[in-house]
Tab-separated table of C-alpha atoms in Angstrom:
chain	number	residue	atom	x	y	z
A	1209	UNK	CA	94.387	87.850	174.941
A	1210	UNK	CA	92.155	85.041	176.035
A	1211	UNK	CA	91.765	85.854	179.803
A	1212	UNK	CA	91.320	89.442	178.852
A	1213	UNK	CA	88.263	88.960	176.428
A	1214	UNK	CA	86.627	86.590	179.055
A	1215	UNK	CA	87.517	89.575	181.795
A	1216	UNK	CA	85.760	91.868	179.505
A	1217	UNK	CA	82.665	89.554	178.854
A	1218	UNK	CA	82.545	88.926	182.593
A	1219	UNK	CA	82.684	92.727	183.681
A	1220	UNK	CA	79.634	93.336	181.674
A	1221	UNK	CA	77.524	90.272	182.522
A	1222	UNK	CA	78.378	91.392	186.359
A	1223	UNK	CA	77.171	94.906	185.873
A	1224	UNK	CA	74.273	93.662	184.031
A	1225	UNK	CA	74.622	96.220	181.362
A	1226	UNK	CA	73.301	95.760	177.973
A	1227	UNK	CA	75.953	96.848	176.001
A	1228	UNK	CA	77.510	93.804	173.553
A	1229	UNK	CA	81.452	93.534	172.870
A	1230	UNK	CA	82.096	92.036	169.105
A	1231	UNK	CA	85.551	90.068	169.349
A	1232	UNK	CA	87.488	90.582	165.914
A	1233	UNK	CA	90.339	89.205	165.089
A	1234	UNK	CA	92.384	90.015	161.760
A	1235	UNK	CA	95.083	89.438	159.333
A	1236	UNK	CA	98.087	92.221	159.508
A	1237	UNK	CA	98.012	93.689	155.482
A	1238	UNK	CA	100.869	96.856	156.517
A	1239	UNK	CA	104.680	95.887	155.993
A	1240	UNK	CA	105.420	98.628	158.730
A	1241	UNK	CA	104.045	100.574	161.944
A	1242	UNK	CA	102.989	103.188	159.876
A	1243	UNK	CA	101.073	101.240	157.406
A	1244	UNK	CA	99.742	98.477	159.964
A	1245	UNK	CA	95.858	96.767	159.623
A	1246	UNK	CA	95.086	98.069	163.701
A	1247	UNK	CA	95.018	101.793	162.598
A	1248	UNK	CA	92.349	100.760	159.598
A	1249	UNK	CA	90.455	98.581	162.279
A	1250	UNK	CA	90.377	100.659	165.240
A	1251	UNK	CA	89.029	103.676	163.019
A	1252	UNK	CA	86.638	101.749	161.566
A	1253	UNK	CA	85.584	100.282	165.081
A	1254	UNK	CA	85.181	103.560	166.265
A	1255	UNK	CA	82.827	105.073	163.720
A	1256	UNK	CA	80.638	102.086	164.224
A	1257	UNK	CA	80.588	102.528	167.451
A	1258	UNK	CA	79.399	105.494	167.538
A	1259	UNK	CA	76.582	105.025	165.077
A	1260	UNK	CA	75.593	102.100	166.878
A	1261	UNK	CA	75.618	102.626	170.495
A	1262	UNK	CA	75.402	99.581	172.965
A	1263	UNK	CA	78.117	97.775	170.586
A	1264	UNK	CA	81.291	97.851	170.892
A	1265	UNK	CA	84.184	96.047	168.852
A	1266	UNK	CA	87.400	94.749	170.471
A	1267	UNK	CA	89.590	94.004	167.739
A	1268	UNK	CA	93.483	92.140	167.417
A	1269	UNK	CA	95.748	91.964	164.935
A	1270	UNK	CA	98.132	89.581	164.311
A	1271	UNK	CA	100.423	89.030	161.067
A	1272	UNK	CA	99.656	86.163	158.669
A	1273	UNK	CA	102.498	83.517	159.985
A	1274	UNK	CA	100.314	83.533	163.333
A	1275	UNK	CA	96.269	84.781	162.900
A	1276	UNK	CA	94.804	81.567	161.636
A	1277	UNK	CA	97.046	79.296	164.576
A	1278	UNK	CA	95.264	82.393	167.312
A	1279	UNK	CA	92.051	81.492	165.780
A	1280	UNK	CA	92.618	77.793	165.840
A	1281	UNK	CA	93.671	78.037	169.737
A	1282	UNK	CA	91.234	80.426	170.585
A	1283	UNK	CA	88.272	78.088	168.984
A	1284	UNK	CA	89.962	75.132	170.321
A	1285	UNK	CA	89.616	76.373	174.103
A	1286	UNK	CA	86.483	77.504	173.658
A	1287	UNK	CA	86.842	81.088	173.213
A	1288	UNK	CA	86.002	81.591	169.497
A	1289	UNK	CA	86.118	85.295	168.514
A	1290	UNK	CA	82.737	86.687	166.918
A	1291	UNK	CA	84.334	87.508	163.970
A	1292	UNK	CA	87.711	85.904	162.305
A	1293	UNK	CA	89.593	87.279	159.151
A	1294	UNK	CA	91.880	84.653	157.845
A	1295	UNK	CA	92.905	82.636	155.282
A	1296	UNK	CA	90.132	79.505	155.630
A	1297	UNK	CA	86.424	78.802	156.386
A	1298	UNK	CA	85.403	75.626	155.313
A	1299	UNK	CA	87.033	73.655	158.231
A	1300	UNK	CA	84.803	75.323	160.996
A	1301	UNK	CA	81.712	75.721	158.459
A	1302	UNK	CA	81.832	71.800	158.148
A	1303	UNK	CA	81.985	71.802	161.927
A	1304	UNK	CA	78.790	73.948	162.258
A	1305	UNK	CA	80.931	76.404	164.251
A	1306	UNK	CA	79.745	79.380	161.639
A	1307	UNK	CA	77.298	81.603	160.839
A	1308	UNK	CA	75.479	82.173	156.989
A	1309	UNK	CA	76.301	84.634	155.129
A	1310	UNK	CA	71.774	85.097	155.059
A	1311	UNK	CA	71.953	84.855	158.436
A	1312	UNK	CA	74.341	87.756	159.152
A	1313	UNK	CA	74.087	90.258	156.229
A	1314	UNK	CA	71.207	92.487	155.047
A	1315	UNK	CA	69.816	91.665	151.619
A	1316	UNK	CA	71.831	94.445	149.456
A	1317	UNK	CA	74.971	93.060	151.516
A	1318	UNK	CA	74.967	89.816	151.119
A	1319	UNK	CA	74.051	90.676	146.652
A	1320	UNK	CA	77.135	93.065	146.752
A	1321	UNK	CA	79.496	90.255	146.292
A	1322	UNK	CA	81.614	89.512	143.053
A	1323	UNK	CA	79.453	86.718	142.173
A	1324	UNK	CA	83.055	84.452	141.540
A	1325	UNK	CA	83.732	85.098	145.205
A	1326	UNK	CA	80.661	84.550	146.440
A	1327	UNK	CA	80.316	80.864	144.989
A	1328	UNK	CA	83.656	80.429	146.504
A	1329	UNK	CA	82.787	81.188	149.696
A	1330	UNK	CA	80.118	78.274	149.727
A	1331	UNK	CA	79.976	75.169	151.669
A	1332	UNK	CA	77.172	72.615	150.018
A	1333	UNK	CA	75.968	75.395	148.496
A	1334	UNK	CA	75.727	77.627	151.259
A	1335	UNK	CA	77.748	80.865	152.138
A	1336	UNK	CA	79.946	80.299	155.137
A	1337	UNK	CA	83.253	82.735	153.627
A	1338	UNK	CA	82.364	86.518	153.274
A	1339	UNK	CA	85.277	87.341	150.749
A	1340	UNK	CA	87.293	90.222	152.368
A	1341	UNK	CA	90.172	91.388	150.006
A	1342	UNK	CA	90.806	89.794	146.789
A	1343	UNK	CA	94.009	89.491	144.233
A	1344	UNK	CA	94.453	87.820	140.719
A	1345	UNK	CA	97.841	87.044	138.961
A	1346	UNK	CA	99.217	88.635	136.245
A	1347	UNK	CA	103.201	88.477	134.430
A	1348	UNK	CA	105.368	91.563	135.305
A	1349	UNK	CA	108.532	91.893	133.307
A	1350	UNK	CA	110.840	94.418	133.693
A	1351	UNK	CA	111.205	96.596	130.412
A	1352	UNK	CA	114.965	97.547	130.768
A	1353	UNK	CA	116.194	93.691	130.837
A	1354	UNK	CA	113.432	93.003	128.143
A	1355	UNK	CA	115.498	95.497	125.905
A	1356	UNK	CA	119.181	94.522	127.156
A	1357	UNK	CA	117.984	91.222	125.661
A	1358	UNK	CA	116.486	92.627	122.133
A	1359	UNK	CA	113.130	91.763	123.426
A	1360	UNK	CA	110.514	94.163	122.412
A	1361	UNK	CA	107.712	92.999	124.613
A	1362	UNK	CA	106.269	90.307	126.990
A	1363	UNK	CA	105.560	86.663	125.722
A	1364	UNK	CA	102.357	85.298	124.601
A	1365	UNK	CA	102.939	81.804	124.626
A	1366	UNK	CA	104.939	79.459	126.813
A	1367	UNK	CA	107.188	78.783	123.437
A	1368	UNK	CA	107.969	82.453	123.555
A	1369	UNK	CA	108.371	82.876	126.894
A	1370	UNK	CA	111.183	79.937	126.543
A	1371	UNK	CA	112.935	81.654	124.099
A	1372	UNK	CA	112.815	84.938	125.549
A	1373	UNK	CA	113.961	83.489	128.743
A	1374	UNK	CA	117.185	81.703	126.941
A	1375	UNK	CA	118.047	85.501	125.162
A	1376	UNK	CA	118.144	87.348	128.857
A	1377	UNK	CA	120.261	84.476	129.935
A	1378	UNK	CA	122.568	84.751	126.936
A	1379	UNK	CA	122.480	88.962	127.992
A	1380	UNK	CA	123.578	88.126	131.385
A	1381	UNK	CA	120.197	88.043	133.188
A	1382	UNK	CA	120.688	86.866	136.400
A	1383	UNK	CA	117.117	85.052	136.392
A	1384	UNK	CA	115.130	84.701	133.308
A	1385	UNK	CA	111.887	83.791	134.664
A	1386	UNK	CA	111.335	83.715	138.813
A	1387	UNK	CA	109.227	80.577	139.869
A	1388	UNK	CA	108.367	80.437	143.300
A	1389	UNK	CA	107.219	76.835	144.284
A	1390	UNK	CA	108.537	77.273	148.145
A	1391	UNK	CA	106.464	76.741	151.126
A	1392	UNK	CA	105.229	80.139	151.492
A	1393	UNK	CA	102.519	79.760	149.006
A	1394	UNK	CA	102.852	77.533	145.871
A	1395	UNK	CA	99.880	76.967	145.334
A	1396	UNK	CA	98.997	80.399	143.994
A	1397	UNK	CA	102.384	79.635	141.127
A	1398	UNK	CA	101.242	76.142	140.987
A	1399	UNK	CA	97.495	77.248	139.784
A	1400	UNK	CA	98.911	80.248	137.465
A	1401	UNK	CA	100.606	77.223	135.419
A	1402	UNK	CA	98.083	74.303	135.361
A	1403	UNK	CA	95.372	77.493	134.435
A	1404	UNK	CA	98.228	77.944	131.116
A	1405	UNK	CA	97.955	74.976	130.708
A	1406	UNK	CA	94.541	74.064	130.418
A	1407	UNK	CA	94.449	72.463	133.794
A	1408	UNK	CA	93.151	73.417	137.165
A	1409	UNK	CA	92.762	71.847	140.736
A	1410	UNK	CA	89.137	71.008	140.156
A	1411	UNK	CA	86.623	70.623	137.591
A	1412	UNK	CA	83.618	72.102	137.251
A	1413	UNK	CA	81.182	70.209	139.369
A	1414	UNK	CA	83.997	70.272	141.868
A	1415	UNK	CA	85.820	67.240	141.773
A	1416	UNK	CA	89.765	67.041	142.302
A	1417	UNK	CA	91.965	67.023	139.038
A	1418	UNK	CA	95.415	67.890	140.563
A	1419	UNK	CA	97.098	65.056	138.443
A	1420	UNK	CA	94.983	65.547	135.413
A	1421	UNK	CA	96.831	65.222	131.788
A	1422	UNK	CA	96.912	68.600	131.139
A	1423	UNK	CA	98.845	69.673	134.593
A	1424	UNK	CA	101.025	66.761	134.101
A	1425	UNK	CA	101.883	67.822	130.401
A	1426	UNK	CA	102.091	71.957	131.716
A	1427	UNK	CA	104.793	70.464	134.848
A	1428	UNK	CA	106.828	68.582	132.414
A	1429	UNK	CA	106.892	71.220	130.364
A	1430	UNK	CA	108.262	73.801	133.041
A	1431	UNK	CA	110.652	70.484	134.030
A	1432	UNK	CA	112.281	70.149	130.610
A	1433	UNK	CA	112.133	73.398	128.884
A	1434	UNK	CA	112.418	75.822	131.775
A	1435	UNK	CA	114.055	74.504	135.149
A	1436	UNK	CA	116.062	71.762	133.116
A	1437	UNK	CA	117.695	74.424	130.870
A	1438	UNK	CA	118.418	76.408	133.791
A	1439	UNK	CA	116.326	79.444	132.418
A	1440	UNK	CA	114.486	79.901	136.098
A	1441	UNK	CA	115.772	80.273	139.487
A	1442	UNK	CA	118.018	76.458	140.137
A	1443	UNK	CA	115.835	75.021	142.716
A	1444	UNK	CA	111.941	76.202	142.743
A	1445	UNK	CA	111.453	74.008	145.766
A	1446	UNK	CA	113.106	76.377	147.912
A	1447	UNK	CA	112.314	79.627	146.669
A	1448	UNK	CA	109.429	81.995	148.441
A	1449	UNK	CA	106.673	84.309	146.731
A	1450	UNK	CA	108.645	87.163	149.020
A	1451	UNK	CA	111.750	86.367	147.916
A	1452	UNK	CA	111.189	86.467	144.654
A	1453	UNK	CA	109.359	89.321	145.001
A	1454	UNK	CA	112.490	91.110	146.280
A	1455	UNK	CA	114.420	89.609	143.775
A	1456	UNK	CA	112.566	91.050	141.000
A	1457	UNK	CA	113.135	94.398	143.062
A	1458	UNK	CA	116.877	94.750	143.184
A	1459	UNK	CA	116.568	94.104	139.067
A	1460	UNK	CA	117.760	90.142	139.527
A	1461	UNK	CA	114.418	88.448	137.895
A	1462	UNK	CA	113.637	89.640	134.426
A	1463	UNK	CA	109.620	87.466	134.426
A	1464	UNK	CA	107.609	86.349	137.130
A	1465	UNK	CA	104.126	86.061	138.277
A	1466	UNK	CA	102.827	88.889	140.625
A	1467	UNK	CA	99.548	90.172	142.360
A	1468	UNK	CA	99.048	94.122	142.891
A	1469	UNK	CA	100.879	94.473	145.664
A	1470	UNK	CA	104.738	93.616	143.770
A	1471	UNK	CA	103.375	97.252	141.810
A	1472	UNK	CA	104.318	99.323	144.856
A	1473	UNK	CA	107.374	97.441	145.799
A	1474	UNK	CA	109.209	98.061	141.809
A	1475	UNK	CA	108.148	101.714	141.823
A	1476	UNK	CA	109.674	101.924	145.440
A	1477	UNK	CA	112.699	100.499	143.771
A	1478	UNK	CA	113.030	102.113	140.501
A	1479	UNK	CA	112.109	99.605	138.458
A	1480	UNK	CA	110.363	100.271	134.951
A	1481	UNK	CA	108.106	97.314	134.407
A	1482	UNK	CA	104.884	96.281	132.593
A	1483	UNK	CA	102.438	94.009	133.269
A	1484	UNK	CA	100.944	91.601	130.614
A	1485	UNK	CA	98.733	88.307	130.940
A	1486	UNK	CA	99.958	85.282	131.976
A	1487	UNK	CA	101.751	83.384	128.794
A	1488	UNK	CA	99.647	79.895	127.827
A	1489	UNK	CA	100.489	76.853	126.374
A	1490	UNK	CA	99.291	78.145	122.633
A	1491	UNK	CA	98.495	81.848	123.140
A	1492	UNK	CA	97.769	84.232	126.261
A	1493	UNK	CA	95.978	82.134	129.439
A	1494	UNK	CA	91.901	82.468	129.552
A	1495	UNK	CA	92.074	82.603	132.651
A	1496	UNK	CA	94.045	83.442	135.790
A	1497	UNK	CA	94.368	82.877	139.958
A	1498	UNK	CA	92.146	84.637	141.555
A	1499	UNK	CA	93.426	84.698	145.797
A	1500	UNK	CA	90.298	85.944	148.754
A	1501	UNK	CA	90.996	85.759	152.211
A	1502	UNK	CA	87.738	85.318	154.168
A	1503	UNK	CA	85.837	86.750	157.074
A	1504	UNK	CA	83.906	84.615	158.905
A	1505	UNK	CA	81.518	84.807	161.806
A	1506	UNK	CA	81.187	82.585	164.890
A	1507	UNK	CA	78.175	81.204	166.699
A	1508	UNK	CA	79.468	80.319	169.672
A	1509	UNK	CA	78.553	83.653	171.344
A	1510	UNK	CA	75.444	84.032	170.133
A	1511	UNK	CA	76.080	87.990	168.687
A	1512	UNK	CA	74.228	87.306	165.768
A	1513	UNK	CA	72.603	90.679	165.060
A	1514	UNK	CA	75.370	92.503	166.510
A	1515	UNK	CA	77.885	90.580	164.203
A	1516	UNK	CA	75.690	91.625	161.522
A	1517	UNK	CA	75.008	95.162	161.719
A	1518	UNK	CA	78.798	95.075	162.037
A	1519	UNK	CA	79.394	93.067	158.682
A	1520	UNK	CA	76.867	95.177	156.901
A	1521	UNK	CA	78.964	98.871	157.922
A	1522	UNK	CA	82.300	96.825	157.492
A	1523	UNK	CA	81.016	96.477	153.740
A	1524	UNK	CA	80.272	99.641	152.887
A	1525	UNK	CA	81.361	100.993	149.494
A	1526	UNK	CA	83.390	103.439	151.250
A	1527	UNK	CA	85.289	101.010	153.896
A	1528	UNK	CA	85.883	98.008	151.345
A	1529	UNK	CA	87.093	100.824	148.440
A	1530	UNK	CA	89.313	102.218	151.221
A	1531	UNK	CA	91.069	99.200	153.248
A	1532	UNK	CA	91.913	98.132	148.918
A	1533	UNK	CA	93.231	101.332	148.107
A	1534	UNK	CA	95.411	101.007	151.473
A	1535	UNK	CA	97.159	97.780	149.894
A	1536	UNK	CA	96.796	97.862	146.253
A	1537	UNK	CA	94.194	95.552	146.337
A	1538	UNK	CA	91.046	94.381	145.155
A	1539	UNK	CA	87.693	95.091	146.493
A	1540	UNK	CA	85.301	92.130	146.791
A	1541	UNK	CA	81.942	93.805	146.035
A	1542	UNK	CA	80.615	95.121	142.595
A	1543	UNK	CA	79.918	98.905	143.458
A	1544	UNK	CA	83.359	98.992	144.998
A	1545	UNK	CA	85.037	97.263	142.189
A	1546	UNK	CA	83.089	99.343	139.680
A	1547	UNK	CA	83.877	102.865	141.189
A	1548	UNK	CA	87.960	101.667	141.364
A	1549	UNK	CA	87.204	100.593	137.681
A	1550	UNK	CA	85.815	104.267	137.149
A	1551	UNK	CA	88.710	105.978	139.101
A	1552	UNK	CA	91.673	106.906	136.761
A	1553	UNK	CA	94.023	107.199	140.222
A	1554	UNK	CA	93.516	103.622	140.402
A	1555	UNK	CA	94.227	102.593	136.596
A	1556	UNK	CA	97.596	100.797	137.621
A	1557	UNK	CA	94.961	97.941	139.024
A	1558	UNK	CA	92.820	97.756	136.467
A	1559	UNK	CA	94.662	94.943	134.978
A	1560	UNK	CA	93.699	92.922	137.697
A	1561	UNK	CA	90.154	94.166	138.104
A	1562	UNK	CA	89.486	92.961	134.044
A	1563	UNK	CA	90.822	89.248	135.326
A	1564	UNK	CA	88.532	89.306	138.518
A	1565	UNK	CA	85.767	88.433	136.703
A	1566	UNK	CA	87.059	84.946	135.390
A	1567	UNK	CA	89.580	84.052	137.870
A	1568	UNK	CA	89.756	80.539	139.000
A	1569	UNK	CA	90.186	80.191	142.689
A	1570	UNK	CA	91.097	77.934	145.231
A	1571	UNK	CA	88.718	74.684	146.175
A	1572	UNK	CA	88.861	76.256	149.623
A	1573	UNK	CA	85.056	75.388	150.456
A	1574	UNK	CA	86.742	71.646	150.892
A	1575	UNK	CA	87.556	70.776	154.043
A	1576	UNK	CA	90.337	68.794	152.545
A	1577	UNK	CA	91.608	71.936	150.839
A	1578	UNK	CA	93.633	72.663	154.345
A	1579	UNK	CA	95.501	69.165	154.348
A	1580	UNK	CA	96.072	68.922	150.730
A	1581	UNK	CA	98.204	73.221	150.547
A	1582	UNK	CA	100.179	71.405	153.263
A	1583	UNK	CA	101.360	68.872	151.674
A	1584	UNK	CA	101.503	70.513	148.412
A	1585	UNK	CA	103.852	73.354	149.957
A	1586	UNK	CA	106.306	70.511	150.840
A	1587	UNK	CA	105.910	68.327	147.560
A	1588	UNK	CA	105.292	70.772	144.440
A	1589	UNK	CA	108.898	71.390	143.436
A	1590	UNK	CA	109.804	68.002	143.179
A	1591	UNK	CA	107.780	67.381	140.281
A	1592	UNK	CA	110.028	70.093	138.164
A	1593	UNK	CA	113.544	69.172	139.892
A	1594	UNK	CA	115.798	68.020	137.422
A	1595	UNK	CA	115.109	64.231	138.083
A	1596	UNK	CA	111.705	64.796	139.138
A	1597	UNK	CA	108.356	62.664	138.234
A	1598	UNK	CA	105.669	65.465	137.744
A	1599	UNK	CA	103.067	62.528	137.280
A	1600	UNK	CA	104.049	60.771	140.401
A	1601	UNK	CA	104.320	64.151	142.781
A	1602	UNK	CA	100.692	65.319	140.934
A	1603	UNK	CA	99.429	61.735	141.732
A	1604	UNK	CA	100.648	61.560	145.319
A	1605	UNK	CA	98.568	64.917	145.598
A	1606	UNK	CA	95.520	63.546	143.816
A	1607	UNK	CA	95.233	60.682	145.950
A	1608	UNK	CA	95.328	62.734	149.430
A	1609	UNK	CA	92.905	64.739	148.649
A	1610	UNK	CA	90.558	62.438	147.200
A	1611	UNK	CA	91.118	60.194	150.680
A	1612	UNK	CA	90.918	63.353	152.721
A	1613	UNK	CA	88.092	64.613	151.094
A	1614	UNK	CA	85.882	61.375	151.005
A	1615	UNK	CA	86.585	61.114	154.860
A	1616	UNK	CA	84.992	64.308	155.192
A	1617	UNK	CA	82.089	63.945	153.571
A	1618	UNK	CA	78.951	63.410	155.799
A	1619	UNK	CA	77.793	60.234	155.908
């Protein structure tokens, strides 16, 4: 990939033409040939390209387990692409390696944002992450264990959703209540139950919290009342979003937490569920996870303008509302999200849509962020294991970011 973008770039210097190639490299979204991210890029790509002769765009596309380690290699040799979607920014924004969002975008562009994502996207407050696709959290039960179990609806309250969880065990329920706190990505569960619980990663001005009272009293909780009473899957640890996912699927997980894509995969499969908002500590949580995954735009190339006019097409109402209809997502900017909000064909998301407003997302404009998932992906289920210390795991976690973070602060 490498020696064939610097062949390109080195073709056109030698013929001294004018035209300007956009490197773009993206996440794969499509669980199948048919369905893959390339097809969505290279159309777009080539309607650009042909309102905006002189540019071209050379795009790749690699799946999630690989894109951000291309980037990564790519940046490290030198060869940064123009344009990167992937799961984190704030690492090369605190290396200077990015362009601004007011730097890039036109004016109506760069205001089209949900204003949540926006501010997440910043970097002492300035934009670095352009939020691409979004997702927020909500619970999905599925209504034919609900009634096997005498249940006539979803629970409010993490009281209820304990006792609803011990009546589907006593009715044979393979899995009560599905918590995923396996490497794939815990912190999205992790988040969903500190948010319950009055808790989050940060405060508001930004400073870490991760071992706060409130998270420790919400994991001690889920310790003692859910994992201890065996009314969850036996060892969180070790379980994946995915795999509960599937679980939940083949009619094995009665409760879990699940973003808009989990909608497709139970009506593929049969399965009659609802969707309801995520139980709290005394009544239904204010407030869920809200998940972006970024674009970003490098300097080292100097394609400023053409990166730009690129962004600003990219962003369209018509391209964002279509690459989220694609894969049940959510779009990032206000006119799209309004005219999905508008569009009964897309009423199955607008659960998600109402919770995109307050959604708490991740501290990913710390560079520390990156170190501190890490170890969290490793760590997390020990503090609800049978024997575990939630205040010691949540305090392990406090500390490394707090060091991590303080190292990178400019001095």
């Amino acid at each position: 990939m490498l020696a064939s973008t610097l062949s390109a770039c080195g073709k056109s210097e030698a013929a001294g033409s004018d035209e300007v190639t956009v490197k773009l490299v993206a996440a794969e979204y499509g669980d199948r040939s048919g369905n893959s991210s390339k097809r969505y890029w290279d159309q777009l790509a080539g309607e650009f390209e042909f309102q905006h002769p002189g540019i071209s765009v050379d795009v790749d596309v690699y799946t999630w387990s690989e894109v951000d380690k291309k980037v990564a290699a790519m940046v490290k040799a030198g060869h940064a692409p123009d344009i990167a979607q992937i799961g984190s920014y704030a690492g090369y924004a605190a290396q200077n390696k990015l362009y601004r969002a007011d730097e890039l975008l036109s004016i109506p562009t760069q205001a089209s944002f949900v204003p949540a994502l926006a501010d997440a996207g910043k970097v002492r407050r300035s934009q670095y992450g352009l939020p691409f696709v979004a997702s927020t959290r909500v619970l999905f039960y599925n209504k034919d264990l609900l009634a096997k179990a005498g249940l006539s609806g979803p629970p409010k309250t993490w009281d209820e959703l304990a006792s609803d969880a011990r009546a589907l065990e006593q009715a044979g329920v393979k899995t009560p209540y599905a918590l995923p706190l396996g490497p794939e990505e815990p912190q999205a569960e992790t988040l969903n139950w500190m948010l319950s619980g009055g808790g989050a990663y940060h405060d508001d001005i930004g400073s870490y919290t991760i071992d706060s009272p409130d998270n420790i009293r919400t994991f001690t909780w889920l310790r003692d009342e859910m994992v201890g009473k065996g009314l969850t899957n036996r060892d969180p640890g070790s379980l994946n979003r995915q795999e509960a996912f599937s679980a939940f699927t083949r009619g094995d997980v009665a409760m879990l937490n699940g973003h808009p894509t989990l909608m497709q995969l139970a009506q593929e499969n049969g399965i009659d569920f609802g969707m309801a908002p995520l139980p709290g500590r005394t009544g239904p949580s204010e407030a869920t996870t809200g998940v972006a995954d970024w674009m970003m735009a490098f300097r080292q190339n100097g394609h400023r303008e053409e990166v730009g006019k690129f962004l600003d097409f990219a962003y369209s109402k018509k391209n964002v509302l279509k690459f989220a209809d694609q894969y049940d997502l959510l779009p990032v900017t206000v006119e799209a999200s309004e005219a999905m909000r508008a569009d009964r064909n897309n009423k199955a998301v607008w659960k998600f849509l109402d919770e995109l407003p307050t959604a708490r997302s991740y501290p990913v404009g710390k560079k520390s962020w990156g170190g501190v998932v890490t170890r969290l992906k490793s760590e997390i289920g020990d503090a609800v294991r049978k024997d575990g210390d939630p205040a010691s795991v949540l305090g392990s976690l406090q500390r490394e970011a707090e060091t991590t973070e303080n190292a990178a602060a400019p001095r």
